[in-house]
Structures are given as structure tokens and as C-alpha cells.
mmCIF file of C-alpha atoms in Angstrom:
data_model
loop_
_atom_site.group_PDB
_atom_site.id
_atom_site.type_symbol
_atom_site.label_atom_id
_atom_site.label_comp_id
_atom_site.label_asym_id
_atom_site.label_seq_id
_atom_site.Cartn_x
_atom_site.Cartn_y
_atom_site.Cartn_z
ATOM 1 C CA UNK E 645 16.673 25.479 -2.226
ATOM 2 C CA UNK E 646 16.762 22.258 -4.629
ATOM 3 C CA UNK E 647 13.556 20.150 -5.901
ATOM 4 C CA UNK E 648 14.276 16.974 -4.945
ATOM 5 C CA UNK E 649 11.241 15.825 -6.533
ATOM 6 C CA UNK E 650 7.521 16.768 -7.454
ATOM 7 C CA UNK E 651 4.532 14.089 -7.711
ATOM 8 C CA UNK E 652 1.137 14.789 -8.678
ATOM 9 C CA UNK E 653 -0.868 13.650 -5.477
ATOM 10 C CA UNK E 654 -4.962 13.800 -4.733
ATOM 11 C CA UNK E 655 -4.727 16.741 -7.333
ATOM 12 C CA UNK E 656 -2.585 18.537 -5.693
ATOM 13 C CA UNK E 657 1.984 18.263 -5.514
ATOM 14 C CA UNK E 658 3.739 16.198 -3.106
ATOM 15 C CA UNK E 659 7.269 17.629 -3.325
ATOM 16 C CA UNK E 660 10.674 16.886 -1.376
ATOM 17 C CA UNK E 661 12.883 19.887 -1.148
ATOM 18 C CA UNK E 662 16.521 20.568 0.009
ATOM 19 C CA UNK E 663 17.714 23.570 1.610
ATOM 20 C CA UNK E 664 20.780 25.017 3.391
ATOM 21 C CA UNK E 665 20.378 25.380 6.803
ATOM 22 C CA UNK E 666 21.171 28.393 9.323
ATOM 23 C CA UNK E 667 19.824 27.089 12.395
ATOM 24 C CA UNK E 668 21.101 23.835 11.950
ATOM 25 C CA UNK E 669 24.507 24.553 9.960
ATOM 26 C CA UNK E 670 23.755 21.604 7.352
ATOM 27 C CA UNK E 671 21.442 20.811 4.591
ATOM 28 C CA UNK E 672 17.973 19.863 5.679
ATOM 29 C CA UNK E 673 15.326 18.254 3.363
ATOM 30 C CA UNK E 674 11.725 18.388 3.909
ATOM 31 C CA UNK E 675 8.353 17.223 2.694
ATOM 32 C CA UNK E 676 5.358 19.470 1.722
ATOM 33 C CA UNK E 677 2.065 18.249 0.393
ATOM 34 C CA UNK E 678 0.143 21.383 -1.392
ATOM 35 C CA UNK E 679 -3.438 20.982 -2.204
ATOM 36 C CA UNK E 680 -4.954 21.719 -5.884
ATOM 37 C CA UNK E 681 -6.460 24.691 -3.701
ATOM 38 C CA UNK E 682 -3.097 26.461 -3.710
ATOM 39 C CA UNK E 683 -3.233 27.155 -7.296
ATOM 40 C CA UNK E 684 -5.823 29.961 -6.702
ATOM 41 C CA UNK E 685 -5.189 31.234 -2.914
ATOM 42 C CA UNK E 686 -3.022 30.610 -0.014
ATOM 43 C CA UNK E 687 -4.213 27.364 1.708
ATOM 44 C CA UNK E 688 -3.695 26.726 5.811
ATOM 45 C CA UNK E 689 -1.003 24.468 7.036
ATOM 46 C CA UNK E 690 -0.823 21.407 9.228
ATOM 47 C CA UNK E 691 2.714 20.709 10.463
ATOM 48 C CA UNK E 692 3.441 16.876 11.023
ATOM 49 C CA UNK E 693 6.614 16.424 13.455
ATOM 50 C CA UNK E 694 7.687 12.624 12.860
ATOM 51 C CA UNK E 695 9.227 10.236 15.741
ATOM 52 C CA UNK E 696 12.217 8.488 16.781
ATOM 53 C CA UNK E 697 14.449 7.151 13.959
ATOM 54 C CA UNK E 698 12.560 8.871 11.187
ATOM 55 C CA UNK E 699 13.060 11.515 8.525
ATOM 56 C CA UNK E 700 10.802 13.220 6.379
ATOM 57 C CA UNK E 701 9.525 10.638 4.654
ATOM 58 C CA UNK E 702 8.072 8.312 6.995
ATOM 59 C CA UNK E 703 5.137 9.894 7.819
ATOM 60 C CA UNK E 704 5.174 11.270 4.017
ATOM 61 C CA UNK E 705 4.487 7.734 2.686
ATOM 62 C CA UNK E 706 3.132 5.754 5.390
ATOM 63 C CA UNK E 707 0.380 7.991 7.341
ATOM 64 C CA UNK E 708 -2.070 8.625 4.514
ATOM 65 C CA UNK E 709 -2.401 12.076 5.236
ATOM 66 C CA UNK E 710 -2.635 13.474 1.715
ATOM 67 C CA UNK E 711 -6.081 12.315 0.954
ATOM 68 C CA UNK E 712 -7.373 14.077 4.129
ATOM 69 C CA UNK E 713 -5.583 17.053 3.539
ATOM 70 C CA UNK E 714 -6.565 17.235 0.000
ATOM 71 C CA UNK E 715 -10.423 16.973 1.048
ATOM 72 C CA UNK E 716 -9.800 19.665 3.209
ATOM 73 C CA UNK E 717 -7.928 21.946 1.272
ATOM 74 C CA UNK E 718 -4.698 22.003 3.786
ATOM 75 C CA UNK E 719 -1.292 21.828 3.100
ATOM 76 C CA UNK E 720 0.996 19.385 4.944
ATOM 77 C CA UNK E 721 4.705 19.976 6.339
ATOM 78 C CA UNK E 722 6.970 17.020 6.761
ATOM 79 C CA UNK E 723 10.028 18.460 8.512
ATOM 80 C CA UNK E 724 12.956 16.171 9.146
ATOM 81 C CA UNK E 725 13.681 14.925 12.935
ATOM 82 C CA UNK E 726 17.532 16.048 13.162
ATOM 83 C CA UNK E 727 20.151 17.688 11.298
ATOM 84 C CA UNK E 728 21.900 15.336 8.847
ATOM 85 C CA UNK E 729 25.550 15.067 7.231
ATOM 86 C CA UNK E 730 28.994 13.559 7.895
ATOM 87 C CA UNK E 731 30.059 16.223 9.982
ATOM 88 C CA UNK E 732 26.915 16.229 12.332
ATOM 89 C CA UNK E 733 27.434 14.757 15.867
ATOM 90 C CA UNK E 734 25.772 11.156 16.295
ATOM 91 C CA UNK E 735 25.399 8.303 18.983
ATOM 92 C CA UNK E 736 25.224 4.859 18.511
ATOM 93 C CA UNK E 737 21.639 4.593 20.000
ATOM 94 C CA UNK E 738 18.227 4.954 18.130
ATOM 95 C CA UNK E 739 17.392 7.323 20.750
ATOM 96 C CA UNK E 740 20.003 10.166 20.640
ATOM 97 C CA UNK E 741 22.033 12.062 17.686
ATOM 98 C CA UNK E 742 20.464 11.689 14.014
ATOM 99 C CA UNK E 743 16.969 10.867 13.974
ATOM 100 C CA UNK E 744 16.669 12.018 17.505
ATOM 101 C CA UNK E 745 16.571 15.636 17.665
ATOM 102 C CA UNK E 746 13.475 16.162 20.225
ATOM 103 C CA UNK E 747 12.708 19.471 18.668
ATOM 104 C CA UNK E 748 15.206 21.286 21.264
ATOM 105 C CA UNK E 749 17.941 23.619 20.905
ATOM 106 C CA UNK E 750 20.610 21.913 22.233
ATOM 107 C CA UNK E 751 23.438 24.059 24.377
ATOM 108 C CA UNK E 752 26.219 20.951 25.226
ATOM 109 C CA UNK E 753 28.886 19.639 23.152
ATOM 110 C CA UNK E 754 29.072 18.032 20.817
ATOM 111 C CA UNK E 755 25.417 18.558 19.796
ATOM 112 C CA UNK E 756 25.223 22.398 20.071
ATOM 113 C CA UNK E 757 26.535 23.154 16.832
ATOM 114 C CA UNK E 758 24.151 21.537 14.739
ATOM 115 C CA UNK E 759 21.113 20.431 16.983
ATOM 116 C CA UNK E 760 19.000 23.417 16.734
ATOM 117 C CA UNK E 761 15.751 21.867 15.958
ATOM 118 C CA UNK E 762 13.515 24.220 18.142
ATOM 119 C CA UNK E 763 14.862 27.094 15.936
ATOM 120 C CA UNK E 764 14.703 25.026 12.563
ATOM 121 C CA UNK E 765 11.309 24.243 12.949
ATOM 122 C CA UNK E 766 9.517 27.074 14.852
ATOM 123 C CA UNK E 767 11.419 30.043 12.993
ATOM 124 C CA UNK E 768 13.547 29.191 9.670
ATOM 125 C CA UNK E 769 11.482 26.351 8.283
ATOM 126 C CA UNK E 770 7.953 28.589 8.313
ATOM 127 C CA UNK E 771 9.806 31.445 6.637
ATOM 128 C CA UNK E 772 11.162 29.363 3.824
ATOM 129 C CA UNK E 773 7.700 27.652 3.363
ATOM 130 C CA UNK E 774 5.743 30.798 3.592
ATOM 131 C CA UNK E 775 8.205 32.879 1.085
ATOM 132 C CA UNK E 776 8.129 29.932 -1.475
ATOM 133 C CA UNK E 777 4.976 28.166 -1.496
ATOM 134 C CA UNK E 778 1.071 29.891 -1.713
ATOM 135 C CA UNK E 779 0.443 29.077 2.461
ATOM 136 C CA UNK E 780 -1.483 31.591 4.714
ATOM 137 C CA UNK E 781 0.970 31.901 7.672
ATOM 138 C CA UNK E 782 -1.850 33.375 9.936
ATOM 139 C CA UNK E 783 -3.638 29.749 9.531
ATOM 140 C CA UNK E 784 -1.438 27.119 11.062
ATOM 141 C CA UNK E 785 -2.019 24.027 13.433
ATOM 142 C CA UNK E 786 0.206 21.320 13.995
ATOM 143 C CA UNK E 787 0.511 17.363 15.005
ATOM 144 C CA UNK E 788 2.978 14.419 15.492
ATOM 145 C CA UNK E 789 3.844 11.019 16.351
ATOM 146 C CA UNK E 790 5.993 9.802 19.355
ATOM 147 C CA UNK E 791 8.793 12.253 19.894
ATOM 148 C CA UNK E 792 7.110 14.461 17.113
ATOM 149 C CA UNK E 793 4.130 14.177 19.089
ATOM 150 C CA UNK E 794 5.986 15.614 22.222
ATOM 151 C CA UNK E 795 7.320 18.515 19.821
ATOM 152 C CA UNK E 796 3.912 19.223 18.569
ATOM 153 C CA UNK E 797 2.786 19.729 22.263
ATOM 154 C CA UNK E 798 5.667 21.759 23.505
ATOM 155 C CA UNK E 799 5.772 23.947 20.337
ATOM 156 C CA UNK E 800 2.036 24.864 20.689
ATOM 157 C CA UNK E 801 2.448 25.799 24.429
ATOM 158 C CA UNK E 802 5.901 27.451 24.259
ATOM 159 C CA UNK E 803 4.773 29.232 21.140
ATOM 160 C CA UNK E 804 1.232 30.916 21.888
ATOM 161 C CA UNK E 805 -0.751 32.514 19.035
ATOM 162 C CA UNK E 806 1.251 30.406 16.728
ATOM 163 C CA UNK E 807 -1.260 27.693 15.986
ATOM 164 C CA UNK E 808 -4.779 27.223 16.098
ATOM 165 C CA UNK E 809 -5.035 23.544 17.071
ATOM 166 C CA UNK E 810 -2.606 20.771 18.157
ATOM 167 C CA UNK E 811 -2.951 17.341 18.216
ATOM 168 C CA UNK E 812 -0.789 13.848 18.594
ATOM 169 C CA UNK E 813 -0.735 10.511 17.994
ATOM 170 C CA UNK E 814 1.135 8.535 20.737
ATOM 171 C CA UNK E 815 3.497 11.688 22.315
ATOM 172 C CA UNK E 816 6.102 11.369 25.086
ATOM 173 C CA UNK E 817 4.254 13.495 27.409
ATOM 174 C CA UNK E 818 6.413 13.391 30.303
ATOM 175 C CA UNK E 819 10.089 13.396 29.354
ATOM 176 C CA UNK E 820 11.569 14.779 31.841
ATOM 177 C CA UNK E 821 10.437 11.773 34.025
ATOM 178 C CA UNK E 822 11.210 8.943 31.497
ATOM 179 C CA UNK E 823 13.488 6.990 29.842
ATOM 180 C CA UNK E 824 12.541 8.763 26.500
ATOM 181 C CA UNK E 825 13.528 12.343 27.713
ATOM 182 C CA UNK E 826 16.029 12.355 30.665
ATOM 183 C CA UNK E 827 18.953 10.747 28.466
ATOM 184 C CA UNK E 828 18.170 13.238 25.921
ATOM 185 C CA UNK E 829 17.478 16.442 27.452
ATOM 186 C CA UNK E 830 20.769 15.786 29.837
ATOM 187 C CA UNK E 831 22.510 15.371 26.477
ATOM 188 C CA UNK E 832 20.995 18.117 24.668
ATOM 189 C CA UNK E 833 20.514 20.827 27.380
ATOM 190 C CA UNK E 834 22.834 19.703 30.178
ATOM 191 C CA UNK E 835 22.150 18.891 34.049
ATOM 192 C CA UNK E 836 20.263 21.916 34.857
ATOM 193 C CA UNK E 837 16.678 20.455 35.029
ATOM 194 C CA UNK E 838 15.023 23.849 34.927
ATOM 195 C CA UNK E 839 16.417 23.996 31.274
ATOM 196 C CA UNK E 840 14.083 20.841 30.502
ATOM 197 C CA UNK E 841 11.024 22.441 31.764
ATOM 198 C CA UNK E 842 9.867 24.233 28.474
ATOM 199 C CA UNK E 843 10.445 20.907 26.689
ATOM 200 C CA UNK E 844 7.972 18.846 28.839
ATOM 201 C CA UNK E 845 4.309 19.049 27.779
ATOM 202 C CA UNK E 846 2.841 17.714 31.203
ATOM 203 C CA UNK E 847 4.998 20.653 33.132
ATOM 204 C CA UNK E 848 3.879 23.026 30.517
ATOM 205 C CA UNK E 849 0.275 21.967 30.909
ATOM 206 C CA UNK E 850 0.310 22.247 34.755
ATOM 207 C CA UNK E 851 2.254 25.579 34.766
ATOM 208 C CA UNK E 852 0.609 27.386 31.763
ATOM 209 C CA UNK E 853 -2.353 25.398 30.447
ATOM 210 C CA UNK E 854 -3.656 25.392 26.610
ATOM 211 C CA UNK E 855 -5.840 28.055 24.827
ATOM 212 C CA UNK E 856 -6.422 26.063 21.593
ATOM 213 C CA UNK E 857 -8.241 22.726 20.890
ATOM 214 C CA UNK E 858 -6.416 19.477 21.904
ATOM 215 C CA UNK E 859 -6.519 15.900 20.207
ATOM 216 C CA UNK E 860 -4.405 13.344 21.855
ATOM 217 C CA UNK E 861 -4.649 9.643 20.455
ATOM 218 C CA UNK E 862 -2.941 6.775 22.192
ATOM 219 C CA UNK E 863 -3.289 3.109 21.466
ATOM 220 C CA UNK E 864 -3.773 0.713 24.799
ATOM 221 C CA UNK E 865 -1.560 -1.968 23.383
ATOM 222 C CA UNK E 866 1.413 0.609 22.524
ATOM 223 C CA UNK E 867 4.559 -1.530 23.501
ATOM 224 C CA UNK E 868 6.185 1.580 24.856
ATOM 225 C CA UNK E 869 3.267 3.033 27.243
ATOM 226 C CA UNK E 870 5.477 3.354 30.012
ATOM 227 C CA UNK E 871 7.973 5.697 28.077
ATOM 228 C CA UNK E 872 5.159 7.706 26.798
ATOM 229 C CA UNK E 873 3.082 8.519 30.134
ATOM 230 C CA UNK E 874 -0.502 9.641 28.808
ATOM 231 C CA UNK E 875 -1.213 9.585 32.320
ATOM 232 C CA UNK E 876 0.660 12.360 33.250
ATOM 233 C CA UNK E 877 -0.779 14.709 30.736
ATOM 234 C CA UNK E 878 -4.673 13.465 31.075
ATOM 235 C CA UNK E 879 -3.909 14.193 35.142
ATOM 236 C CA UNK E 880 -2.286 17.751 34.059
ATOM 237 C CA UNK E 881 -5.475 18.595 31.334
ATOM 238 C CA UNK E 882 -7.480 17.461 34.443
ATOM 239 C CA UNK E 883 -6.228 19.802 37.025
ATOM 240 C CA UNK E 884 -6.261 23.085 35.231
ATOM 241 C CA UNK E 885 -9.764 21.741 33.584
ATOM 242 C CA UNK E 886 -8.574 22.247 29.904
ATOM 243 C CA UNK E 887 -11.236 21.323 27.393
ATOM 244 C CA UNK E 888 -9.487 18.348 25.532
ATOM 245 C CA UNK E 889 -9.941 15.014 23.698
ATOM 246 C CA UNK E 890 -7.697 12.067 25.147
ATOM 247 C CA UNK E 891 -8.300 9.182 23.960
ATOM 248 C CA UNK E 892 -7.197 5.520 24.548
ATOM 249 C CA UNK E 893 -7.686 3.450 21.491
ATOM 250 C CA UNK E 894 -8.319 -0.151 22.215
ATOM 251 C CA UNK E 895 -5.943 -2.618 20.724
ATOM 252 C CA UNK E 896 -3.529 -0.051 18.822
ATOM 253 C CA UNK E 897 0.015 -0.005 18.839
ATOM 254 C CA UNK E 898 2.613 2.581 18.375
ATOM 255 C CA UNK E 899 2.855 2.063 14.592
ATOM 256 C CA UNK E 900 1.971 3.883 11.372
ATOM 257 C CA UNK E 901 -1.143 1.128 11.089
ATOM 258 C CA UNK E 902 -2.373 3.244 14.137
ATOM 259 C CA UNK E 903 -1.459 6.720 12.831
ATOM 260 C CA UNK E 904 -2.686 6.233 9.738
ATOM 261 C CA UNK E 905 -6.033 4.931 11.087
ATOM 262 C CA UNK E 906 -6.749 7.907 12.825
ATOM 263 C CA UNK E 907 -5.217 10.566 10.590
ATOM 264 C CA UNK E 908 -9.022 11.286 8.908
ATOM 265 C CA UNK E 909 -9.952 12.522 12.808
ATOM 266 C CA UNK E 910 -6.818 14.573 13.087
ATOM 267 C CA UNK E 911 -7.161 16.281 10.003
ATOM 268 C CA UNK E 912 -10.827 17.114 9.972
ATOM 269 C CA UNK E 913 -10.175 17.906 13.950
ATOM 270 C CA UNK E 914 -7.352 20.562 12.569
ATOM 271 C CA UNK E 915 -9.670 21.533 9.569
ATOM 272 C CA UNK E 916 -12.540 22.814 12.216
ATOM 273 C CA UNK E 917 -10.170 25.057 13.709
ATOM 274 C CA UNK E 918 -8.201 26.573 10.594
ATOM 275 C CA UNK E 919 -11.384 27.441 8.721
ATOM 276 C CA UNK E 920 -13.288 28.178 11.671
#
């Protein structure tokens, strides 16, 4: 693992690291904030999954999460959103290919050789972090924005027992039924829509429910509301009578101004679960 940078941040360290990935068959870069408490004992971990067009860097520099994580003594992981490199397949559109991995394991060409983002985020990167940093692998939670909110919800439901809580900012809630989802799932996973179900938070909620705390914030002025479909997830939560906080925040859009506004709430929400 190569250290790209390490900077003093709120008493802890904000680092950026690169490593060869066996899952994606290329070099991957991630950001990691370690609070001051990690110098003395293993600390809990909050995963932040970013959205379309993002890298590890967007939330790391725009979300304002480090201040609140430092206050709670929580590590923050900022993975990249896709494989990278000259030999990695791409698409001219912003919503497919590099920057748009959708946190799935692709089975279709030309994506399959590199786009194994579920395995990378669920298995490989956690092993790397626990082996190299003073974190508590038994205390983990997950959040994300937009495509990353989709990833956070599906990983939390797809890996029962892994996370203590899950939250999302403006997540893509029902990708099998929307423009942000059908195109990508068809490209990555092929035409058999049964293969898409484990990557749709609404369908997963309908089928299995969720037994950990859930918080979702979406802006009422989000310019992509028709793509996100928060009402589909809300209906599934209500049908299964799952305890959850599903909030529509008046006047907010899809930007990092929205994310940073409610980041304190989300970190505190996860801290309650991680320290309970």
C-alpha cells in the first residue's frame, strides 16, 4: 500500500492511499480519516460511499464529515466509485463506466474484468483497512450519497450483521424501475432482471426488511427526485413496518451543500449505534 498523502485534521489524520486490487484488477485509491483516539485503541468505522462522477476525494473535501467524526472518535473511509486505469472499460456517458460502478459485481463484457465493486467494498478494502489501521472491525456503519446511498442501503441489507446502522443522503432507492438504474444494471449484470433484485433497496426492503437503525435524508428541491424515487422506499418501509427516519428536507437540492448541512446528524446517528 502506497501513502499518497497524510494531513493533520481535527487532531487526527486525513490520509489518501493507493493499493493494487485483486477484485478490480487495477490500482485503487481511497481516503481514510483516523481520529486521535486511534493512537490508543481501535476505533469504530463509518463507510461513506460517493455518487456518480465522484472519486474518493469529493466527500473527503466537501462533506465536512471529519469534524463530526473527530468529535465522536470515529474513522471515516472514502472508497473510490469505480475501477480506474487506461485499460479499464469506460462509456461516454457520465452515468456508466468510470465514476459509475454502482457497487455491483459486473458479469457482462466489457465490464466484468474490472467492475467488481461489491467485492471491493464489501470484502477487499475492509481487509486492507483492518490489517493496516487501528480500527474495530466489529463496529462498522455505512452511509452514502446518491449512487453511494444506493450502495449503502444494498450493502447493509445484503450483508446482514456487518453494519450496526445505515443512512443515506438522496439515495437511488428503486434502480430497477428508473433511469438511474436500468441502464447500468442491464450493462453490468445482463438482461435477467432477477439478477438486479439484490441491488435494489426497495425490492430488498420488500423481501427481507432491515433490522438495524435507518436514516434517509432527501431534499424536496432535489433536481433528480424522479430518478431517486424516495417514495418507493418509504412505501416498502411502511409495508414492513420497519422503524426508520425518512426525511424530506425542505428546499434542499442534490448538492454537497445539502450533504454537509445534515452530516452532523448522520454522524451522531451512527455514533449512537456504534457506541451502544
